[in-house]
Tab-separated table of C-alpha atoms and ligand atoms in Angstrom:
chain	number	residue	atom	x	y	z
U	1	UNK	CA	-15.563	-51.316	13.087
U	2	UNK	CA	-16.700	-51.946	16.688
U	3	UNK	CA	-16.435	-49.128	19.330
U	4	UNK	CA	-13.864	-51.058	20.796
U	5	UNK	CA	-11.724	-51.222	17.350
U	6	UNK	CA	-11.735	-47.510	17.704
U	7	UNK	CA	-9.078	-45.408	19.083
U	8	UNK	CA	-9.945	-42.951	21.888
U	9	UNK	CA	-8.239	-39.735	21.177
U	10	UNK	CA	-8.843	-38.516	24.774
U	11	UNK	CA	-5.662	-40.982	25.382
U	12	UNK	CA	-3.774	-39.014	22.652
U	13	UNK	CA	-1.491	-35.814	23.819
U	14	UNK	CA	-0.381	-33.550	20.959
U	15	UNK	CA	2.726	-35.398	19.907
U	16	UNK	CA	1.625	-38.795	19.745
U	17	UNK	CA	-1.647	-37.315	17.711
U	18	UNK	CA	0.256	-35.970	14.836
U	19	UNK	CA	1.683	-39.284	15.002
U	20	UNK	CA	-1.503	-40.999	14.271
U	21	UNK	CA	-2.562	-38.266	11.895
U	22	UNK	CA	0.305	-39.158	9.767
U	23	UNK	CA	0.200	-42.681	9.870
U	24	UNK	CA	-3.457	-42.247	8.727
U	25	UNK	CA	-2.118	-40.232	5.515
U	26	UNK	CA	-3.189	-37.420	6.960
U	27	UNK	CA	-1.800	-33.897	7.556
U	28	UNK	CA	-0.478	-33.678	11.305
U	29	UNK	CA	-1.636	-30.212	11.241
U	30	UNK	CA	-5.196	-31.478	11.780
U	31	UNK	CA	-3.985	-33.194	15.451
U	32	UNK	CA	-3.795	-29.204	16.869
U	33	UNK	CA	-7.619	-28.650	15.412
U	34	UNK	CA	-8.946	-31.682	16.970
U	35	UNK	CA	-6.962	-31.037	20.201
U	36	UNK	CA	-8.398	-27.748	20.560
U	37	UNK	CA	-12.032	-29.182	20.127
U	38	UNK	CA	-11.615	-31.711	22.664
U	39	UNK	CA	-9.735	-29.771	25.211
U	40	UNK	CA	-11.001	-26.110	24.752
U	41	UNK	CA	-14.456	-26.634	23.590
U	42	UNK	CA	-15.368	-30.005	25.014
U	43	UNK	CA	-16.009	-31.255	21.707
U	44	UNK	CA	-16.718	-35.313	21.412
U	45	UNK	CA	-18.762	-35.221	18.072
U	46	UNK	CA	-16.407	-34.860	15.040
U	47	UNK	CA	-19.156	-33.483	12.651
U	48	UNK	CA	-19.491	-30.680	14.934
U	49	UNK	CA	-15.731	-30.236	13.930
U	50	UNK	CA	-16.354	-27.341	11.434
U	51	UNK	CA	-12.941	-26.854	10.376
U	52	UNK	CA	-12.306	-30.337	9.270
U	53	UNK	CA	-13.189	-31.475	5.571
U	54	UNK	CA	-16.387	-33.791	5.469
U	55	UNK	CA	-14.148	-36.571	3.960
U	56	UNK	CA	-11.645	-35.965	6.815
U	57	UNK	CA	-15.187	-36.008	9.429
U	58	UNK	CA	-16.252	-39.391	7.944
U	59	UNK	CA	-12.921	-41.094	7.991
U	60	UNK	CA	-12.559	-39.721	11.691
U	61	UNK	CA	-16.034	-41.504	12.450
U	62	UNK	CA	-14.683	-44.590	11.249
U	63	UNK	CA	-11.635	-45.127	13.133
U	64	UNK	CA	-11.981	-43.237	16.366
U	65	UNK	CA	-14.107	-41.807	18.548
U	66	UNK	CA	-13.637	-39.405	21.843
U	67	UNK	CA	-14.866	-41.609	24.793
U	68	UNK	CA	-15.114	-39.567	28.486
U	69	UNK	CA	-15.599	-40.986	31.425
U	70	UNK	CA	-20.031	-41.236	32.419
U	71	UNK	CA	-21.005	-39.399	35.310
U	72	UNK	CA	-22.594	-41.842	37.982
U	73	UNK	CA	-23.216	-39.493	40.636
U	74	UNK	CA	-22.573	-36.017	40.900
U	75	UNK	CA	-22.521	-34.322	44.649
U	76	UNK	CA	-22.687	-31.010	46.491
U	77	UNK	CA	-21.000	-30.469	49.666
U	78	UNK	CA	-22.485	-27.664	51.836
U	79	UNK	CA	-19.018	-25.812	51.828
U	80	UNK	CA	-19.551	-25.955	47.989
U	81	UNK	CA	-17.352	-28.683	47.332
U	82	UNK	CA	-18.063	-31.069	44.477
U	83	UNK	CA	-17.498	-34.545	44.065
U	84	UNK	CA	-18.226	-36.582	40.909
U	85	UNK	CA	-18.203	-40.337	40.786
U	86	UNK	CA	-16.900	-41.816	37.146
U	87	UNK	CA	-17.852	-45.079	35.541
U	88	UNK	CA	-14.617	-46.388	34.116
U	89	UNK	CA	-15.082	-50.099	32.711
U	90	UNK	CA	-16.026	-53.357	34.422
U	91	UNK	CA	-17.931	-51.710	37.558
U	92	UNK	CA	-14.598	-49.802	38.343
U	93	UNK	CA	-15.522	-46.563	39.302
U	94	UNK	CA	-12.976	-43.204	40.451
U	95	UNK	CA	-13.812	-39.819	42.402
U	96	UNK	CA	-12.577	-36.996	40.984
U	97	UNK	CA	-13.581	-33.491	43.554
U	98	UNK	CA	-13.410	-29.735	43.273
U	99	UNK	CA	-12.599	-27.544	45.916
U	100	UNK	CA	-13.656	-23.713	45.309
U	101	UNK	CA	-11.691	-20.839	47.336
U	102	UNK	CA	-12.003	-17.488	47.328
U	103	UNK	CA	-8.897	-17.344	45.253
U	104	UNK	CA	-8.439	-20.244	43.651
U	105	UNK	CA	-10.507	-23.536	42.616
U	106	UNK	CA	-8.571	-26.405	43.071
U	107	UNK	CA	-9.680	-29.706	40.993
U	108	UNK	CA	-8.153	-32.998	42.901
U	109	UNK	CA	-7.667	-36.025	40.154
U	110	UNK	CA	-7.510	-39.937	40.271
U	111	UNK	CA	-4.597	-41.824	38.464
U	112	UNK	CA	-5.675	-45.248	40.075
U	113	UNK	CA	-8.501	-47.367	40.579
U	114	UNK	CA	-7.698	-48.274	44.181
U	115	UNK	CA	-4.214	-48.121	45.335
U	116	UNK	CA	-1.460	-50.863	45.989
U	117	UNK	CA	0.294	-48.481	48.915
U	118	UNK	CA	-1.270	-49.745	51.620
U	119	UNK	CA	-0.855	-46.498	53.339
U	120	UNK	CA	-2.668	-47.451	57.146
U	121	UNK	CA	-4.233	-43.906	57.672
U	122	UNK	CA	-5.919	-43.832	53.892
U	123	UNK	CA	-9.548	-45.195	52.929
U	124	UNK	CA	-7.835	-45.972	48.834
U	125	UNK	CA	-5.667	-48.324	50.291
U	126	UNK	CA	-8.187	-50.527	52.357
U	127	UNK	CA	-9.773	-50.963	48.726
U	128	UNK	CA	-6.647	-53.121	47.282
U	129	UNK	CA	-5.667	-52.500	44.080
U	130	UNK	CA	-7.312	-53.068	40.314
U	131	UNK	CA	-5.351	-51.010	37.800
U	132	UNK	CA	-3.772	-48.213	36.200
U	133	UNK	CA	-5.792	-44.979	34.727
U	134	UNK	CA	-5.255	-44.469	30.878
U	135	UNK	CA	-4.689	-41.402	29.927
U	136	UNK	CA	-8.277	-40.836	28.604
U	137	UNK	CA	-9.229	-41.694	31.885
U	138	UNK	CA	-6.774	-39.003	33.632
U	139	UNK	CA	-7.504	-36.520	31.556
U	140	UNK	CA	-11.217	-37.168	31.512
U	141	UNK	CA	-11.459	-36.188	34.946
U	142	UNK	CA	-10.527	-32.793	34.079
U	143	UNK	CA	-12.676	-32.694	30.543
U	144	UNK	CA	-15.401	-33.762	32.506
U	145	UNK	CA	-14.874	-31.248	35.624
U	146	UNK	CA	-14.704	-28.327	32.332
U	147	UNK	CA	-17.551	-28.939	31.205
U	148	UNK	CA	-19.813	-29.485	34.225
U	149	UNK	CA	-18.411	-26.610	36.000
U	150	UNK	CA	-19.920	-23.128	35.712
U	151	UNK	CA	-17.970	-20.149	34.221
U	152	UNK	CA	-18.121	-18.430	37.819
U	153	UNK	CA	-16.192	-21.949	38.898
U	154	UNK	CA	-13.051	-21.798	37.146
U	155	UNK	CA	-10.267	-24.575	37.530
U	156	UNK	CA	-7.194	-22.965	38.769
U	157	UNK	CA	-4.703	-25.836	40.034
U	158	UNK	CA	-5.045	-29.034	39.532
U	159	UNK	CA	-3.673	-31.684	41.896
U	160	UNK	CA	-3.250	-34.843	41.316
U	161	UNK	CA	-3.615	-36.278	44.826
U	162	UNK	CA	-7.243	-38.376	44.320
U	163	UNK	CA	-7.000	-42.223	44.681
U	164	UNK	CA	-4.209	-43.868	43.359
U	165	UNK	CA	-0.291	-43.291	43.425
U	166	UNK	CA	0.821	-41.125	40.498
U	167	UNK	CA	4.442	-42.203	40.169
U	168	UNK	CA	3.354	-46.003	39.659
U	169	UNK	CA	1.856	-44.714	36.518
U	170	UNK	CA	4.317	-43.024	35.421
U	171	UNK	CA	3.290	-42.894	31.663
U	172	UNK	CA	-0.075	-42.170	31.510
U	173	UNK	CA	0.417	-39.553	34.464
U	174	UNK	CA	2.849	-37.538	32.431
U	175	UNK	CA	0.911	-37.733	29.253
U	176	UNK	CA	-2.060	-36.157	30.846
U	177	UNK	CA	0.041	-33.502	32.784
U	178	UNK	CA	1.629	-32.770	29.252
U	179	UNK	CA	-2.465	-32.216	28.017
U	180	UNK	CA	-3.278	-30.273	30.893
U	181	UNK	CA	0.107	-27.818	29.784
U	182	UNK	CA	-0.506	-28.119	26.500
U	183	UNK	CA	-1.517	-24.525	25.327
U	184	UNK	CA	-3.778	-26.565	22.105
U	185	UNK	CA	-5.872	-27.852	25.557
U	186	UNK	CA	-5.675	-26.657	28.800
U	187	UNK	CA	-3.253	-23.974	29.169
U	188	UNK	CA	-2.006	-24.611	32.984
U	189	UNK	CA	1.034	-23.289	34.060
U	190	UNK	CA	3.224	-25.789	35.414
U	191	UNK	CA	3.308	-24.107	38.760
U	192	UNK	CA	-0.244	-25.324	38.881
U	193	UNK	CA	-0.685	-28.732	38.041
U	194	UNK	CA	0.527	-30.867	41.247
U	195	UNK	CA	1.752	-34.729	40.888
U	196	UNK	CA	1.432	-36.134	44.888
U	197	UNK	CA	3.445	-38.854	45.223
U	198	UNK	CA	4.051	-41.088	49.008
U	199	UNK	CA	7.894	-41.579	47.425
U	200	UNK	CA	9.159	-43.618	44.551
U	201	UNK	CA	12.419	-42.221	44.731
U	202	UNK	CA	13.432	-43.409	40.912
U	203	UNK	CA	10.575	-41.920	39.439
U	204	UNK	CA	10.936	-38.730	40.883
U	205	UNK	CA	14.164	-38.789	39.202
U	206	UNK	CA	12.458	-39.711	36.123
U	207	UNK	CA	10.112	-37.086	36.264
U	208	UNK	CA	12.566	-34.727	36.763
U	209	UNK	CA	13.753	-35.699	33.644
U	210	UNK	CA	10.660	-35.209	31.537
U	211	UNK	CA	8.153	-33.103	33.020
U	212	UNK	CA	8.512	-29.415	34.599
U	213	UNK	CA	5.293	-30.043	36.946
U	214	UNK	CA	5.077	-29.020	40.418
U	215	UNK	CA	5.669	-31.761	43.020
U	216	UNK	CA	3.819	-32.852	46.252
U	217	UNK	CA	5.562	-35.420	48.743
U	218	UNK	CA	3.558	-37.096	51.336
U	219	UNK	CA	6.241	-37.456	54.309
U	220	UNK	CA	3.677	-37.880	57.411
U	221	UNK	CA	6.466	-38.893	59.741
U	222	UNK	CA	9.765	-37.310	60.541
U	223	UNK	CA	11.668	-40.648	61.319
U	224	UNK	CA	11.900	-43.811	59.299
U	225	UNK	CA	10.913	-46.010	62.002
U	226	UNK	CA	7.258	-44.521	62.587
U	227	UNK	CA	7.563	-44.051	58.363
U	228	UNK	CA	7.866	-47.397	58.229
U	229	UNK	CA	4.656	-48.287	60.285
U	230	UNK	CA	2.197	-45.254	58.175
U	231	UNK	CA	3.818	-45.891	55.126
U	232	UNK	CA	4.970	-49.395	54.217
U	233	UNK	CA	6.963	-47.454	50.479
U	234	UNK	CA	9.106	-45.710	53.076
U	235	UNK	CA	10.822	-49.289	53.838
U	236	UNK	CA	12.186	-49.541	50.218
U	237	UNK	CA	12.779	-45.977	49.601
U	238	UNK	CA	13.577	-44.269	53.331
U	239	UNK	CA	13.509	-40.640	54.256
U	240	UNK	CA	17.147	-40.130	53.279
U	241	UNK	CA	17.087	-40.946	49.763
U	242	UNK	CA	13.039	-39.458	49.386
U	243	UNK	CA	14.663	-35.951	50.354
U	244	UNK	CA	17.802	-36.152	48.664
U	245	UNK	CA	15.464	-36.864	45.040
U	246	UNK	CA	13.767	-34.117	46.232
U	247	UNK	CA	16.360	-31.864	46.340
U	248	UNK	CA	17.565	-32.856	42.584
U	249	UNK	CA	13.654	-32.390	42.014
U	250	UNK	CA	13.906	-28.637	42.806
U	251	UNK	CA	17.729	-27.936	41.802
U	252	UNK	CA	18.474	-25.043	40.160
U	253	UNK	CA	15.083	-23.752	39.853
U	254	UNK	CA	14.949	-21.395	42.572
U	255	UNK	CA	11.619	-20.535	42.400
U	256	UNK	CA	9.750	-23.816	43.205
U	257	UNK	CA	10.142	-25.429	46.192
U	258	UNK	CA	8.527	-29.390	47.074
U	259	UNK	CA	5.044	-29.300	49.310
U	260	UNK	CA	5.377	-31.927	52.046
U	261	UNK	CA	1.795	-33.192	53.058
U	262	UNK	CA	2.033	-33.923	56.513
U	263	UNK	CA	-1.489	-35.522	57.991
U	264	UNK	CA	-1.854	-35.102	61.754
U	265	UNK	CA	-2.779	-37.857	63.651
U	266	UNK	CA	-3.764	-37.798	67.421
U	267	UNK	CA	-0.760	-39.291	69.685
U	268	UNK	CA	0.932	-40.773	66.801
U	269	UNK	CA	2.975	-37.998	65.266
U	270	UNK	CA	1.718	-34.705	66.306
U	271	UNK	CA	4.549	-33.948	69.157
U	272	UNK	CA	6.120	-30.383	69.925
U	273	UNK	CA	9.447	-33.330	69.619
U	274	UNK	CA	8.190	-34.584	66.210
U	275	UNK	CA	7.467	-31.017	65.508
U	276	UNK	CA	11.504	-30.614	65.657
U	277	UNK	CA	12.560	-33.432	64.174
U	278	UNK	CA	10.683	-32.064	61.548
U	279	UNK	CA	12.492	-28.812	61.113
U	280	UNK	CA	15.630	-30.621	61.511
U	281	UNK	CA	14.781	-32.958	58.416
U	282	UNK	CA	13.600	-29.994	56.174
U	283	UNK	CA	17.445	-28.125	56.801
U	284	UNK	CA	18.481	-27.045	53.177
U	285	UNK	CA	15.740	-28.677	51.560
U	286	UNK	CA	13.130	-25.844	49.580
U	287	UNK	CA	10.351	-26.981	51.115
U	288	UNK	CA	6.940	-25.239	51.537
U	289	UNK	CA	4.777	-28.126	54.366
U	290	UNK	CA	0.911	-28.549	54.002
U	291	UNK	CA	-0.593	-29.817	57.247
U	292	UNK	CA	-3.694	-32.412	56.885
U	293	UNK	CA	-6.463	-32.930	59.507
U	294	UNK	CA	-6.684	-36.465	59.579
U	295	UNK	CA	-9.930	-37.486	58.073
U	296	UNK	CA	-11.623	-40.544	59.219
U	297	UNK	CA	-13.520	-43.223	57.543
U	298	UNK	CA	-14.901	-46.416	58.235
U	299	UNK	CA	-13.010	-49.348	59.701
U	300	UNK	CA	-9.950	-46.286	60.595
U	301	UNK	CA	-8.321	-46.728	64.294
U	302	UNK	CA	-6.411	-43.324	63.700
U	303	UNK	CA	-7.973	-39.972	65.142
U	304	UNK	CA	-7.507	-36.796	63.533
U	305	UNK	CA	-5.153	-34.226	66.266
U	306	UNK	CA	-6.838	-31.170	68.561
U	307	UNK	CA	-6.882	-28.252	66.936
U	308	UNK	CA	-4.860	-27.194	69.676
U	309	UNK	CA	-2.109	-29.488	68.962
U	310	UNK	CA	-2.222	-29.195	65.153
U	311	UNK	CA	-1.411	-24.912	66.030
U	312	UNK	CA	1.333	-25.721	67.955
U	313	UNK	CA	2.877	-28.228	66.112
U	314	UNK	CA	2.157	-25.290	62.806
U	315	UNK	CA	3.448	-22.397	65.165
U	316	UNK	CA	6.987	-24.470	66.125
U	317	UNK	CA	7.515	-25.406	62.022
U	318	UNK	CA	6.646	-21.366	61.601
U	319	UNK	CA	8.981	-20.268	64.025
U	320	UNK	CA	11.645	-21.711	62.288
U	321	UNK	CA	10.958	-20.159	59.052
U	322	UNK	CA	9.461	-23.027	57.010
U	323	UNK	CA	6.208	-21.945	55.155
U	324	UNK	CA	3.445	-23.885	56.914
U	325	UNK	CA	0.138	-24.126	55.994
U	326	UNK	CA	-2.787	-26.020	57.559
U	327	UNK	CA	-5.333	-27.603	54.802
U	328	UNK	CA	-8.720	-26.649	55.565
U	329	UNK	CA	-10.988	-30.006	55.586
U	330	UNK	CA	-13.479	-29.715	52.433
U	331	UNK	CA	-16.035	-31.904	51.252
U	332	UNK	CA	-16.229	-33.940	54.354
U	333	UNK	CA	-20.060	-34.329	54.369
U	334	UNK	CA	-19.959	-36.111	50.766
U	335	UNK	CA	-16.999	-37.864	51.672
U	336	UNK	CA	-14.818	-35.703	49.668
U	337	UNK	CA	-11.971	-35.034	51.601
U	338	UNK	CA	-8.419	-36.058	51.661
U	339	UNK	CA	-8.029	-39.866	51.711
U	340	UNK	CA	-12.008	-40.755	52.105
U	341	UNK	CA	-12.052	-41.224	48.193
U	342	UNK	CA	-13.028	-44.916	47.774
U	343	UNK	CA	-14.995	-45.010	44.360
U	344	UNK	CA	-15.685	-48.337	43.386
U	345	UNK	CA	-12.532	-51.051	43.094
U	346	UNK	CA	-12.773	-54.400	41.618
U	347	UNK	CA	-9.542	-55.437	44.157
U	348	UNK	CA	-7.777	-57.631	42.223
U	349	UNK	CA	-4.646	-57.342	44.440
U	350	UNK	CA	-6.433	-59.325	47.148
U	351	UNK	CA	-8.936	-61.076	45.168
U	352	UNK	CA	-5.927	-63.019	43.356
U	353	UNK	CA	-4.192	-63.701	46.671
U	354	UNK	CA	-7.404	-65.368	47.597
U	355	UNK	CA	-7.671	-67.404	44.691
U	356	UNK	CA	-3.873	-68.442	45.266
U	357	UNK	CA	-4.568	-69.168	48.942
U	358	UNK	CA	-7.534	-71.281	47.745
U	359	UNK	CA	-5.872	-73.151	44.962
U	360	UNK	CA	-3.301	-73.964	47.483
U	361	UNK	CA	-5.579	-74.759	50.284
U	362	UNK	CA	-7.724	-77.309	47.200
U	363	UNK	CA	-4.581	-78.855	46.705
U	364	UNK	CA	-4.044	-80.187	50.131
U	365	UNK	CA	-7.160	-81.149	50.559
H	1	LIG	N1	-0.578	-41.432	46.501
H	1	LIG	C1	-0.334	-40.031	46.478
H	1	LIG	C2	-1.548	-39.174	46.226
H	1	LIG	C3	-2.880	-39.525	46.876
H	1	LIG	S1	-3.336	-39.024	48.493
H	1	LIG	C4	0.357	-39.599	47.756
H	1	LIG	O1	0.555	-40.436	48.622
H	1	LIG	O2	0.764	-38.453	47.842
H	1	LIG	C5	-3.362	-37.317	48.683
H	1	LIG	C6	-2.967	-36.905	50.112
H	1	LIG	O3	-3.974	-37.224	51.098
H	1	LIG	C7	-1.701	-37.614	50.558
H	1	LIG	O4	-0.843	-36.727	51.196
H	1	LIG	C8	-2.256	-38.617	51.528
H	1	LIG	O5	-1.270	-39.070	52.403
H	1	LIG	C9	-3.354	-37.830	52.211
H	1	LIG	N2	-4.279	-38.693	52.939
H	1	LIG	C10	-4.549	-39.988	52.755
H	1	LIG	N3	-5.457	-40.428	53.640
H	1	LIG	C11	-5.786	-39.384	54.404
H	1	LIG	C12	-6.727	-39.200	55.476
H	1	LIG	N4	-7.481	-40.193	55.895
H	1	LIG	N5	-6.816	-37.965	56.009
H	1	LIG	C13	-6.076	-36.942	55.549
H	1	LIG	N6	-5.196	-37.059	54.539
H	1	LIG	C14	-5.048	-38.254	53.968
């Protein structure tokens, strides 16, 4: 059997690997061992799976295997800040980064290689779009991040705000989540594992409907019409309906409230105004916002706001009693931070509309 013949149980969460078990013959019993190997002792090898029979070992050899993501390149920001770069297939590459605090370490994770958003103040978008993560590849991140880490480094939260939109892979998204909650892997309350989405209104609904994770909402304007111009998604699903699926998001559950990412960009909307519209918007909605420094990249008209103005536009949402909180900019020397992660994308989005605009230009001529 080829390596490719094999199934990769990094793609596998707990359910669907007592599935396989049993279609193999096998006791499903055996799918909480190997999860615990993989996800709690970072375990790819199954003869160093001690607590599986040697016949069991050998018939595991032949029809799977436990492929991770390769490390390509593996940085250190001066603020301590890490950024890995993975080697998926076919050149495609994805930056997954971890941000230590005093409190907390936060671990930031990729569910796309590029992005089809075309969100204007984000570096993932100017890449186009080449495809979904698998779950392997989701997970991965995190399995990888484990085991590089040192024990003084813990992973506390884990967002999942790298390149890529989350809720336009909806599947493979929630699988991993479900690994990273899984107690046979990673343990992580669901009050710490973070899906960021810019706004599919129906999946949020979905979501709602299968997973208990926190959610992130990146709102960045406080009317449709500038929306519209940041954030081409807001056009199909506009501000209206984004809160109002936020609000089923959070009902009932009193103690979790959305996070509304909010990046501040000079002159554009950083007003005291804006600043009101924006308390306005958030009336009866359990919101908690997280203010972003705009971080530049190459090719980016945008600036990020003044200091200044980004306090004053915090100290207005404050005053009316919204939880505020400005992100501090990480990483920004290795290219770490917010929006700068670019990895490496095949863009097929744009490479096929070339080919289309070609074919049609060859057949004129
Ligand atoms: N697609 C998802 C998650 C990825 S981006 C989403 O839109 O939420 C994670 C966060 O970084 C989002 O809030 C995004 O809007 C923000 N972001 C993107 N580009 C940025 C930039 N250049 N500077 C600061 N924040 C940025």
């Amino acid at each position: 059997m080829t390596q490719t013949d094999r199934i990769n149980l990094l793609n596998l969460e707990r359910q669907a690997m007592e599935a396989w078990f049993q279609d193999l013959g096998e006791k499903p019993f055996h799918a909480r061992q190997v999860l615990k190997w993989i996800h709690q002792h970072q375990v790819t090898d199954f003869d160093a799976m001690t607590n599986l029979s040697k016949t069991l070992r050998s018939r595991l050899k032949e029809q799977a295997e436990v492929r991770v993501p390769s490390i390509i390149c593996d940085q250190c920001s001066k603020d301590g800040t890490r950024k890995w770069l993975l080697e998926l297939n076919c050149g495609n590459q994805i930056e997954t980064v971890y941000i230590p605090e005093p409190e907390r370490g936060t671990l930031c994770v990729s569910s796309q290689v590029g992005c089809s958003l075309a969100c204007t103040f984000c570096s993932t978008a100017q890449q186009g779009f080449n495809r979904n993560l698998s779950v392997a590849e989701i997970i991965g991140q995190l399995w990888v991040a484990t085991k590089e880490l040192p024990d003084d480094q813990p992973i506390t939260n884990i967002v999942l705000m790298g390149m890529g939109e989350p809720l336009t892979n909806f599947d493979n998204v929630v699988a991993a989540t479900n690994i990273m909650l899984d107690d046979l892997a990673y343990s992580r309350s669901k009050y710490r594992v973070t899906i960021s989405t810019a706004g599919i209104v129906p999946a949020i609904d979905r979501l709602r409907e299968v997973s208990d994770v926190s959610l992130a909402v990146s709102l960045h304007a406080p009317t449709d019409e500038l929306r519209n111009q940041l954030m081409p998604v807001n056009k199909k699903y506009p501000i209206a309906e984004l809160l109002a699926a936020c609000k089923r998001y959070v009902a009932g559950e009193k103690r979790r409230r959305v996070t509304f990412e909010y990046v501040m960009l000079d002159g554009i909307n950083d007003s005291d105004q804006q600043a009101r519209q924006l308390v306005r918007l958030m009336q009866g909605v359990p919101a908690k916002i997280n203010l972003i420094p705009f971080n530049p990249f190459p090719g980016s008209d945008y600036r990020r706001s003044p200091q200044q103005r980004i306090d004053a536009f915090r100290a207005i949402l404050s005053a009316s009693g919204l939880t505020t909180v400005t992100r501090k900019t990480r990483g920004e020397d290795i290219d770490a931070a917010c929006g700068q992660l670019v990895g490496r994308v095949q863009d097929r989005s744009r490479r096929q509309a070339k080919q289309e605009i070609n074919q049609v230009a060859g057949g004129r001529q």
